[in-house]
Amino acid sequence: MFDKVLIANRGEIAVRINSACRELGIKTVSVHSVADTDAMHARLSDESVCIGPAAVRDSYLNIPSIIAAAEITNADAIHPGYGFLSENANFAAIVEEHGFTFIGPTPAHIGMMGDKVRAKETMRKLGVPVVPGSSGALDDVEEFIAVAEEIGYPVLVKAVSGGGGRGMKRVDGREGMTEAVAMARAEAQSAFDDSSLYLEKLIDSPRHVEVQVLADQHGAVVHLGERDCSLQRRHQKMVEEAPSSALNAEERERIGARVVHAVGEIGYRGVGTVEFLYQAGEFYFIEMNTRIQVEHPVTEMITGIDLVREQIRVAAGAPLGYGQQDIVFNGHAIECRVNAEDPLTFRPCPGLITGYHPPGGLGVRVDSALYQDYTVPPYYDSLLAKVIVHGSNRNECLMRLRRVLEEYVITGVETTIPFHLKLIANADFANGAFDIHWLERFIAEG
Ligand code: MV4
C-alpha cells in the first residue's frame, strides 16, 4: 500500500479522498492555490503545498507545480479526483514517468475513452449496444448527409473529443447539415483543439443511465449497478439516484454483464463509468468516464462499497477480493447538488458563509468542504455540498430528503436548496416520470 498520496484537487472531493486515505492509514498531501489557503481540504491533509495563483491554469491545472509538490513531499501516488487533470492522458503519463503511481487507469485507456469514436467502436466490437451512426469521423457535408439519410433524421453532429454537450448540433433534414457541421466544427476546434466530428441518430427522449465499474490489475471486474442522472440543466447534473427507477433487475443484470465483459476485455483498471442513453427498453452507449464521479456516493450508499478506497487499493496493485455475486444492492439513494447559486437564475453566488449547520441522522450523508466563516471563492465551480440520502425505497428517500433540505442551514450566500425543495414537491419527479429534457422544462415553467 502507498505510504503517502498527493491529492491533486480541491473542495469536497479532495476532502473525500483525504478521508479514504486516512482510513487506509495513508499520509496525505493536498495542493492549494493562493485563493485556497484557508480551504478545508488544505487544513485536513497532513501537509499542503501552494501550487500557484487562483486561476486554475496556474494551479490545479499546473502540471509542473503538481509534480514538484509530489517530489518535495516524497509522495508515492497522485489522486486526480474529478475535473481538472483527472482525464488528461498526458498528465497520467507524466505522473508515471516521474515515478509516481497515477490513481486511475493507464494513459492509454484514458486516451481511448477521450476519443469518443474510438470508445464507441471499441464498445460496439465487444458487444455493448451503441447509438446507430457513422462508423468513424466524417469529413465533408456530403458524407454527413449520406449517413443521415441511411439512419434517418433527426441526427446529432458530435465532436470526437467532445463531452459536456459542446460541439453538438441537432439536424432535422439535409437543409440544415451544412450550417450544423460548420458550427460544430468551430465549437469543437475552440473547446477541444480538435475539429473532428461524427454523426449519430438522435435519441429523442431518453434517460441518462450510467453503469459503475471497478476493476483490479489482475483481471477481476465487477459492476456496481447504475445511476440515473437524467436531471440535468445545461449539461450540469443537479440530482442523481441509484438505482434508476426506469430499470428492472433483469435489465440491470443484462447491461451490467455486457459492461463487465467489455471492460475486462480491454484490460481496464480502476473505477469507471459507462454512460448510456436508455429509451423504450434499449440501451445506447455514448461515453465512458475514466475518473471517480461527483455522484459516486449514491452507488456507495446502496452497495456499502467505498469506491475511493477501492480505487486507491487497486491502484496499489491489491486484488478486489470479491466477485459480482458478493455485490448486493440495498434500498435507494438520492443525491442533490447544493451549489452557491441563485435558486431561480442559477447565477453563481460566492461569498462569506455566515452560518452553517449541516443535517444528519439515519441515512443522511453530506459531502462538503464548507465551514462557518469560510469564504467561497469566485474562481472555481459553485458546488458547495452534496446531500445524499439513503432509504429502503425511493419514497423513503424523498421524505428524508425533504426533512434534510429543510434542516440544512447555509447563510451568507444563496444556494440551490430552495430549488431542490421545489423539485422534490413535484409529482412527475416523485413518480420518476422524467427524461433528460424534463428538468429544463420544469425550470422554464417556473
Ligand atoms: C445524445 C443525445 C441524444 N441522442 N446522443 C449530451 C452530452 C453528451 N455527453 C451526450 N449528450 C447527448 N447525446 C444521441 N445520439 C442527447 C444528449 C443529451 C443529454 C444526455 C445525457 C443527459 C442530458 C442530456 C441533455 C441534452 C442532450
Coordinates of C-alpha atoms and ligand atoms in Angstrom, one line a residue:
M1 CA 0.0 0.0 0.0
F2 CA 1.1 3.6 -0.5
D3 CA 2.7 5.5 2.4
K4 CA 1.7 8.9 1.1
V5 CA -0.8 10.2 -1.5
L6 CA -0.9 13.6 -3.1
I7 CA -4.4 14.8 -3.8
A8 CA -4.4 17.0 -7.0
N9 CA -7.8 18.6 -6.5
R10 CA -9.8 20.9 -4.1
G11 CA -13.2 21.2 -2.4
E12 CA -15.4 18.3 -1.3
I13 CA -13.7 15.6 -3.5
A14 CA -10.3 16.5 -2.0
V15 CA -11.8 16.1 1.5
R16 CA -13.4 12.8 0.4
I17 CA -10.1 11.4 -0.9
N18 CA -8.3 12.6 2.2
S19 CA -10.9 10.7 4.3
A20 CA -10.4 7.5 2.3
C21 CA -6.6 7.8 2.7
R22 CA -6.8 8.3 6.4
E23 CA -8.9 5.1 6.8
L24 CA -6.3 3.2 4.9
G25 CA -3.5 4.6 7.1
I26 CA -2.1 6.6 4.2
K27 CA -0.5 10.0 4.8
T28 CA -1.9 12.8 2.7
V29 CA -0.6 15.9 0.8
S30 CA -3.0 18.4 -0.5
V31 CA -2.2 21.1 -3.0
H32 CA -3.9 24.5 -3.0
S33 CA -4.0 27.8 -4.9
V34 CA -3.3 31.1 -3.2
A35 CA -7.1 31.6 -3.1
D36 CA -7.5 28.3 -1.2
T37 CA -5.1 28.9 1.6
D38 CA -7.9 28.6 4.1
A39 CA -9.8 25.8 2.3
M40 CA -10.9 22.8 4.3
H41 CA -9.0 20.3 2.0
A42 CA -5.7 22.1 2.8
R43 CA -6.5 22.0 6.5
L44 CA -7.4 18.4 6.8
S45 CA -4.4 16.9 5.0
D46 CA -1.2 16.1 6.8
E47 CA 0.7 18.5 4.5
S48 CA -0.3 21.1 2.0
V49 CA 1.7 22.7 -0.8
C50 CA 0.8 26.0 -2.5
I51 CA 1.0 25.4 -6.3
G52 CA 0.1 28.8 -7.7
P53 CA -2.3 31.7 -8.1
A54 CA -6.1 31.4 -8.1
A55 CA -6.6 30.8 -11.8
V56 CA -6.9 27.1 -12.4
R57 CA -4.5 27.0 -15.3
D58 CA -1.8 28.3 -13.0
S59 CA -2.6 26.0 -10.0
Y60 CA -4.9 23.0 -10.3
L61 CA -4.0 22.5 -14.0
N62 CA -0.3 23.4 -13.5
I63 CA 1.4 20.0 -14.1
P64 CA 5.0 21.1 -13.3
S65 CA 3.8 22.6 -10.0
I66 CA 1.9 19.4 -9.0
I67 CA 4.8 17.1 -9.9
A68 CA 7.2 19.4 -7.9
A69 CA 4.8 19.2 -4.9
A70 CA 4.8 15.4 -5.1
E71 CA 8.6 15.4 -5.3
I72 CA 9.3 17.7 -2.4
T73 CA 6.8 15.8 -0.1
N74 CA 8.0 12.4 -1.3
A75 CA 4.5 11.2 -2.2
D76 CA 4.1 7.7 -3.7
A77 CA 0.9 8.3 -5.7
I78 CA -1.3 11.1 -7.1
H79 CA -5.1 11.1 -7.0
P80 CA -6.6 13.5 -9.5
G81 CA -10.2 13.5 -8.2
Y82 CA -12.7 14.6 -10.9
G83 CA -12.5 17.5 -13.4
F84 CA -9.1 19.3 -13.6
L85 CA -6.4 16.8 -14.7
S86 CA -8.4 13.6 -14.0
E87 CA -9.0 12.6 -17.6
N88 CA -5.8 14.1 -19.1
A89 CA -3.8 11.1 -20.5
N90 CA -0.7 13.3 -20.8
F91 CA -0.8 14.1 -17.1
A92 CA -1.2 10.5 -16.2
A93 CA 1.8 9.6 -18.4
I94 CA 3.9 12.4 -16.8
V95 CA 3.0 11.3 -13.3
E96 CA 4.1 7.7 -14.1
E97 CA 7.3 9.0 -15.9
H98 CA 8.3 10.7 -12.7
G99 CA 8.0 7.5 -10.7
F100 CA 4.6 8.2 -9.0
T101 CA 1.5 6.0 -9.3
F102 CA -1.4 7.6 -11.1
I103 CA -4.6 6.6 -9.2
G104 CA -6.6 5.9 -12.2
P105 CA -6.5 3.9 -15.4
T106 CA -3.5 3.8 -17.8
P107 CA -2.8 6.8 -20.1
A108 CA -3.7 4.5 -23.0
H109 CA -7.2 3.8 -21.5
I110 CA -7.8 7.5 -20.7
G111 CA -6.8 8.4 -24.3
M112 CA -9.0 5.6 -25.8
M113 CA -12.1 6.8 -24.0
G114 CA -11.3 10.5 -24.6
D115 CA -11.7 9.8 -28.3
K116 CA -15.5 9.3 -28.5
V117 CA -15.2 7.5 -31.8
R118 CA -12.6 5.0 -30.6
A119 CA -14.5 4.5 -27.4
K120 CA -17.7 3.7 -29.3
E121 CA -16.0 1.5 -31.8
T122 CA -14.3 -0.4 -29.0
M123 CA -17.5 -0.9 -27.1
R124 CA -19.5 -1.9 -30.2
K125 CA -17.0 -4.6 -31.1
L126 CA -17.1 -6.0 -27.6
G127 CA -20.9 -6.4 -27.7
V128 CA -22.0 -3.2 -25.9
P129 CA -25.1 -1.7 -27.6
V130 CA -24.3 1.7 -29.2
V131 CA -26.2 4.5 -30.9
P132 CA -26.6 4.0 -34.6
G133 CA -24.4 6.4 -36.6
S134 CA -21.2 6.9 -38.6
S135 CA -18.5 4.3 -38.2
G136 CA -15.9 7.0 -37.6
A137 CA -15.1 10.6 -38.0
L138 CA -16.6 12.2 -41.2
D139 CA -15.1 14.9 -43.4
D140 CA -17.3 16.7 -45.8
V141 CA -21.0 17.6 -45.6
E142 CA -21.9 15.1 -48.4
E143 CA -20.7 12.3 -46.1
F144 CA -22.7 13.5 -43.2
I145 CA -25.8 13.7 -45.4
A146 CA -25.2 10.2 -46.7
V147 CA -25.0 8.7 -43.3
A148 CA -28.0 10.7 -42.0
E149 CA -30.2 9.5 -44.9
E150 CA -29.2 6.0 -44.1
I151 CA -30.0 6.1 -40.4
G152 CA -32.8 8.7 -40.7
Y153 CA -33.3 12.2 -39.3
P154 CA -33.2 13.7 -36.8
V155 CA -29.4 13.2 -36.2
L156 CA -26.8 14.8 -33.9
V157 CA -23.4 16.0 -35.1
K158 CA -20.9 15.4 -32.3
A159 CA -17.3 16.2 -31.6
V160 CA -14.8 13.3 -31.4
S161 CA -13.1 14.9 -28.5
G162 CA -16.4 16.1 -27.1
G163 CA -18.3 15.8 -23.8
G164 CA -20.5 18.1 -21.8
G165 CA -22.6 18.8 -24.9
R166 CA -20.1 21.2 -26.5
G167 CA -19.7 20.9 -30.3
M168 CA -23.1 19.0 -30.5
K169 CA -25.7 20.0 -33.1
R170 CA -29.1 18.6 -33.9
V171 CA -30.0 18.3 -37.6
D172 CA -33.6 17.6 -38.8
G173 CA -33.1 17.5 -42.5
R174 CA -30.4 17.8 -45.3
E175 CA -31.0 21.6 -45.5
G176 CA -29.6 22.1 -42.0
M177 CA -26.5 20.0 -42.4
T178 CA -24.0 22.5 -43.9
E179 CA -24.5 25.0 -41.1
A180 CA -24.6 22.4 -38.3
V181 CA -21.3 20.9 -39.4
A182 CA -19.7 24.3 -39.7
M183 CA -20.8 25.4 -36.3
A184 CA -20.0 22.1 -34.6
R185 CA -16.5 22.1 -36.2
A186 CA -15.8 25.7 -35.0
E187 CA -17.0 24.9 -31.5
A188 CA -15.1 21.6 -31.3
Q189 CA -11.9 23.3 -32.5
S190 CA -12.1 26.1 -29.9
A191 CA -13.2 23.9 -27.0
F192 CA -11.0 20.8 -27.6
D193 CA -8.4 21.9 -30.1
D194 CA -9.8 19.0 -32.3
S195 CA -12.3 19.8 -35.0
S196 CA -13.1 16.2 -35.9
L197 CA -16.8 15.2 -35.9
Y198 CA -19.0 12.2 -36.2
L199 CA -22.7 11.6 -36.6
E200 CA -25.4 9.7 -34.5
K201 CA -29.1 9.1 -34.7
L202 CA -30.8 11.4 -32.2
I203 CA -32.4 9.5 -29.3
D204 CA -35.2 11.9 -28.6
S205 CA -36.4 11.4 -25.0
P206 CA -34.1 9.0 -23.2
R207 CA -32.9 8.7 -19.6
H208 CA -29.2 9.1 -18.8
V209 CA -28.2 5.8 -17.1
E210 CA -24.6 5.2 -16.2
V211 CA -23.1 1.9 -15.0
Q212 CA -20.3 2.0 -12.4
V213 CA -17.5 -0.5 -12.8
L214 CA -14.5 -1.4 -10.7
A215 CA -11.5 -3.4 -12.0
D216 CA -8.3 -4.6 -10.3
Q217 CA -4.9 -5.1 -12.1
H218 CA -5.4 -8.9 -12.0
G219 CA -8.4 -9.2 -14.3
A220 CA -11.2 -9.1 -11.8
V221 CA -14.1 -6.8 -12.8
V222 CA -17.4 -6.0 -11.2
H223 CA -20.2 -3.6 -11.8
L224 CA -21.9 -1.8 -9.0
G225 CA -25.2 -1.2 -10.7
E226 CA -26.3 2.1 -12.3
R227 CA -27.1 5.7 -11.5
D228 CA -29.8 7.7 -13.1
C229 CA -28.5 11.2 -14.0
S230 CA -31.3 12.4 -16.2
L231 CA -31.9 15.6 -14.2
Q232 CA -29.5 18.0 -15.8
R233 CA -29.5 21.7 -16.6
R234 CA -27.2 22.8 -19.4
H235 CA -25.4 19.5 -19.1
Q236 CA -24.8 20.0 -15.4
K237 CA -26.2 17.2 -13.3
M238 CA -28.4 18.5 -10.4
V239 CA -29.9 15.3 -8.9
E240 CA -28.7 11.7 -9.2
E241 CA -30.0 8.5 -7.9
A242 CA -29.4 4.8 -7.6
P243 CA -30.9 2.6 -8.8
S244 CA -32.6 4.1 -11.8
S245 CA -36.4 3.9 -11.4
A246 CA -36.6 3.2 -15.1
L247 CA -34.8 -0.2 -15.0
N248 CA -35.9 -3.6 -13.7
A249 CA -33.5 -6.2 -12.2
E250 CA -33.3 -8.2 -15.5
E251 CA -32.2 -5.0 -17.5
R252 CA -29.7 -4.1 -14.8
E253 CA -28.1 -7.6 -15.0
R254 CA -28.1 -7.6 -18.8
I255 CA -26.4 -4.2 -19.2
G256 CA -24.1 -4.9 -16.2
A257 CA -22.9 -8.1 -17.7
R258 CA -22.2 -6.5 -21.1
V259 CA -20.2 -3.7 -19.5
V260 CA -18.2 -6.1 -17.2
H261 CA -17.3 -8.2 -20.3
A262 CA -16.1 -5.2 -22.3
V263 CA -14.2 -3.6 -19.5
G264 CA -12.5 -6.9 -18.8
E265 CA -11.6 -7.4 -22.5
I266 CA -9.8 -4.1 -22.8
G267 CA -7.8 -4.7 -19.6
Y268 CA -9.2 -1.6 -17.9
R269 CA -8.2 -1.0 -14.3
G270 CA -9.6 1.3 -11.6
V271 CA -13.1 2.8 -11.4
G272 CA -15.0 3.8 -14.5
T273 CA -18.5 4.8 -15.6
V274 CA -20.1 3.6 -18.8
E275 CA -22.7 6.1 -19.9
F276 CA -25.9 5.1 -21.8
L277 CA -29.0 6.7 -23.1
Y278 CA -31.9 4.4 -22.2
Q279 CA -35.2 4.6 -24.1
A280 CA -38.0 2.1 -24.6
G281 CA -36.1 -0.8 -23.1
E282 CA -33.0 -0.2 -25.1
F283 CA -29.5 0.9 -24.0
Y284 CA -27.3 3.0 -26.2
F285 CA -23.6 3.5 -25.2
I286 CA -22.5 7.2 -25.5
E287 CA -19.3 7.7 -23.5
M288 CA -17.1 6.2 -20.8
N289 CA -15.7 8.3 -17.9
T290 CA -12.3 7.1 -16.6
R291 CA -12.5 9.0 -13.3
I292 CA -14.3 8.9 -9.9
Q293 CA -17.5 10.9 -10.5
V294 CA -19.2 13.6 -8.5
E295 CA -22.3 11.3 -8.0
H296 CA -20.3 8.2 -6.8
P297 CA -21.9 8.4 -3.3
V298 CA -25.3 7.2 -4.3
T299 CA -23.6 3.9 -5.5
E300 CA -21.7 3.7 -2.3
M301 CA -24.9 4.1 -0.3
I302 CA -26.7 1.2 -2.0
T303 CA -23.7 -1.2 -2.2
G304 CA -21.8 -0.3 1.0
I305 CA -18.6 -0.2 -1.1
D306 CA -16.2 2.7 -0.6
L307 CA -15.4 3.5 -4.2
V308 CA -12.5 5.9 -3.4
R309 CA -10.9 3.3 -1.1
E310 CA -11.2 0.6 -3.7
Q311 CA -9.8 3.0 -6.4
I312 CA -6.7 3.5 -4.2
R313 CA -6.4 -0.2 -3.3
V314 CA -6.5 -1.4 -6.9
A315 CA -4.1 1.4 -8.0
A316 CA -1.6 0.0 -5.4
G317 CA -2.0 -3.5 -7.0
A318 CA -4.3 -5.0 -4.4
P319 CA -6.8 -7.6 -5.6
L320 CA -10.6 -6.8 -5.4
G321 CA -11.1 -9.8 -3.1
Y322 CA -14.8 -10.2 -4.0
G323 CA -16.8 -11.0 -7.1
Q324 CA -20.1 -9.9 -8.7
Q325 CA -22.1 -12.4 -6.5
D326 CA -20.9 -10.5 -3.4
I327 CA -22.4 -7.2 -4.5
V328 CA -25.8 -6.7 -3.0
F329 CA -28.0 -3.7 -3.8
N330 CA -29.7 -2.3 -0.7
G331 CA -32.5 0.2 -1.0
H332 CA -32.3 3.5 -2.8
A333 CA -30.2 6.7 -2.6
I334 CA -30.6 10.2 -4.0
E335 CA -28.0 13.0 -4.2
C336 CA -28.8 16.7 -4.5
R337 CA -26.0 19.1 -5.5
V338 CA -26.1 22.2 -3.4
N339 CA -24.5 25.0 -5.4
A340 CA -23.7 28.6 -4.4
E341 CA -26.1 29.9 -6.9
D342 CA -29.3 31.9 -7.1
P343 CA -32.1 29.2 -6.9
L344 CA -34.1 30.9 -9.7
T345 CA -31.4 32.2 -12.1
F346 CA -28.6 29.8 -11.2
R347 CA -26.2 32.8 -11.2
P348 CA -23.0 31.9 -9.2
C349 CA -23.1 33.4 -5.7
P350 CA -19.7 33.3 -4.0
G351 CA -19.0 35.0 -0.6
L352 CA -18.8 34.6 3.1
I353 CA -20.6 31.7 4.9
T354 CA -22.0 33.5 7.9
G355 CA -23.8 30.5 9.3
Y356 CA -23.5 26.7 8.8
H357 CA -25.4 23.8 10.2
P358 CA -25.4 20.6 8.2
P359 CA -28.2 17.9 8.6
G360 CA -27.5 14.4 10.0
G361 CA -29.3 11.4 11.2
L362 CA -30.0 7.9 9.8
G363 CA -29.5 7.5 6.1
V364 CA -28.0 11.0 5.7
R365 CA -24.6 11.9 4.2
V366 CA -23.2 15.3 3.4
D367 CA -20.0 15.6 1.4
S368 CA -18.7 19.1 1.6
A369 CA -15.7 21.3 2.3
L370 CA -17.8 24.1 3.9
Y371 CA -17.4 25.5 7.3
Q372 CA -18.7 28.6 9.1
D373 CA -16.8 31.8 8.3
Y374 CA -15.3 30.2 5.1
T375 CA -15.4 32.5 2.1
V376 CA -16.5 30.7 -1.1
P377 CA -14.0 32.0 -3.8
P378 CA -15.3 33.1 -7.2
Y379 CA -12.7 31.3 -9.2
Y380 CA -14.0 27.7 -9.1
D381 CA -17.2 25.8 -9.7
S382 CA -20.1 26.5 -7.5
L383 CA -20.6 23.1 -5.8
L384 CA -20.9 23.7 -2.0
A385 CA -22.1 20.3 -0.9
K386 CA -23.7 17.1 -1.9
V387 CA -26.6 16.0 0.2
I388 CA -27.1 12.2 -0.1
V389 CA -30.0 10.3 1.5
H390 CA -30.4 6.6 1.7
G391 CA -33.7 4.8 2.4
S392 CA -35.2 1.4 2.0
N393 CA -37.1 2.6 -1.1
R394 CA -37.4 5.7 -3.3
N395 CA -40.3 7.2 -1.4
E396 CA -38.5 6.9 1.9
C397 CA -35.6 8.8 0.2
L398 CA -37.9 11.6 -0.9
M399 CA -39.4 12.1 2.6
R400 CA -36.0 12.0 4.1
L401 CA -34.7 14.5 1.5
R402 CA -37.4 17.0 2.3
R403 CA -36.6 16.8 6.0
V404 CA -32.8 17.1 5.4
L405 CA -33.0 20.1 2.9
E406 CA -35.3 21.9 5.3
E407 CA -32.8 21.4 8.2
Y408 CA -29.7 22.4 6.2
V409 CA -28.6 25.9 7.3
I410 CA -26.3 27.8 4.9
T411 CA -26.4 31.6 5.3
G412 CA -24.4 34.3 3.7
V413 CA -24.7 33.0 0.1
E414 CA -27.7 32.0 -2.0
T415 CA -27.9 28.2 -2.5
T416 CA -29.9 25.8 -4.7
I417 CA -31.6 24.3 -1.7
P418 CA -34.9 26.1 -2.4
F419 CA -34.8 24.8 -5.9
H420 CA -34.3 21.2 -4.7
L421 CA -37.3 21.6 -2.3
K422 CA -39.5 22.7 -5.2
L423 CA -38.2 19.9 -7.3
I424 CA -39.0 17.1 -4.8
A425 CA -42.5 18.5 -4.3
N426 CA -43.3 17.9 -8.0
A427 CA -45.5 14.9 -8.8
D428 CA -43.6 13.9 -12.0
F429 CA -40.3 13.8 -10.1
A430 CA -41.9 11.9 -7.3
N431 CA -43.3 9.4 -9.8
G432 CA -40.0 9.0 -11.7
A433 CA -41.7 10.3 -14.8
F434 CA -38.8 12.2 -16.4
D435 CA -36.3 12.1 -19.2
I436 CA -33.1 14.1 -20.0
H437 CA -35.2 17.1 -21.1
W438 CA -37.7 17.2 -18.3
L439 CA -35.6 19.4 -15.9
E440 CA -35.1 22.2 -18.4
R441 CA -38.9 22.4 -18.9
F442 CA -39.5 22.3 -15.2
I443 CA -37.2 25.3 -14.7
A444 CA -38.6 27.2 -17.7
E445 CA -42.2 26.8 -16.4
G446 CA -41.2 28.2 -13.0
Ligands
MV4_1 C1 -27.1 12.3 -27.3 C2 -28.5 12.6 -27.1 C3 -29.4 12.1 -27.9 N1 -29.0 11.3 -28.9 N2 -26.8 11.4 -28.3 C4 -25.2 15.3 -24.1 C5 -23.8 15.4 -23.6 C6 -23.1 14.2 -24.1 N3 -22.4 13.6 -23.0 C7 -24.1 13.3 -24.8 N4 -25.3 14.1 -24.8 C8 -26.4 13.6 -25.5 N5 -26.1 12.7 -26.5 C9 -27.7 10.9 -29.1 N6 -27.4 10.1 -30.1 C10 -28.8 13.5 -26.1 C11 -27.7 14.0 -25.3 C12 -28.1 14.9 -24.2 C13 -28.1 14.6 -22.9 C14 -27.6 13.3 -22.5 C15 -27.5 13.0 -21.2 C16 -28.0 13.9 -20.2 C17 -28.6 15.1 -20.5 C18 -28.6 15.4 -21.9 C19 -29.1 16.7 -22.2 C20 -29.2 17.0 -23.6 C21 -28.7 16.2 -24.6

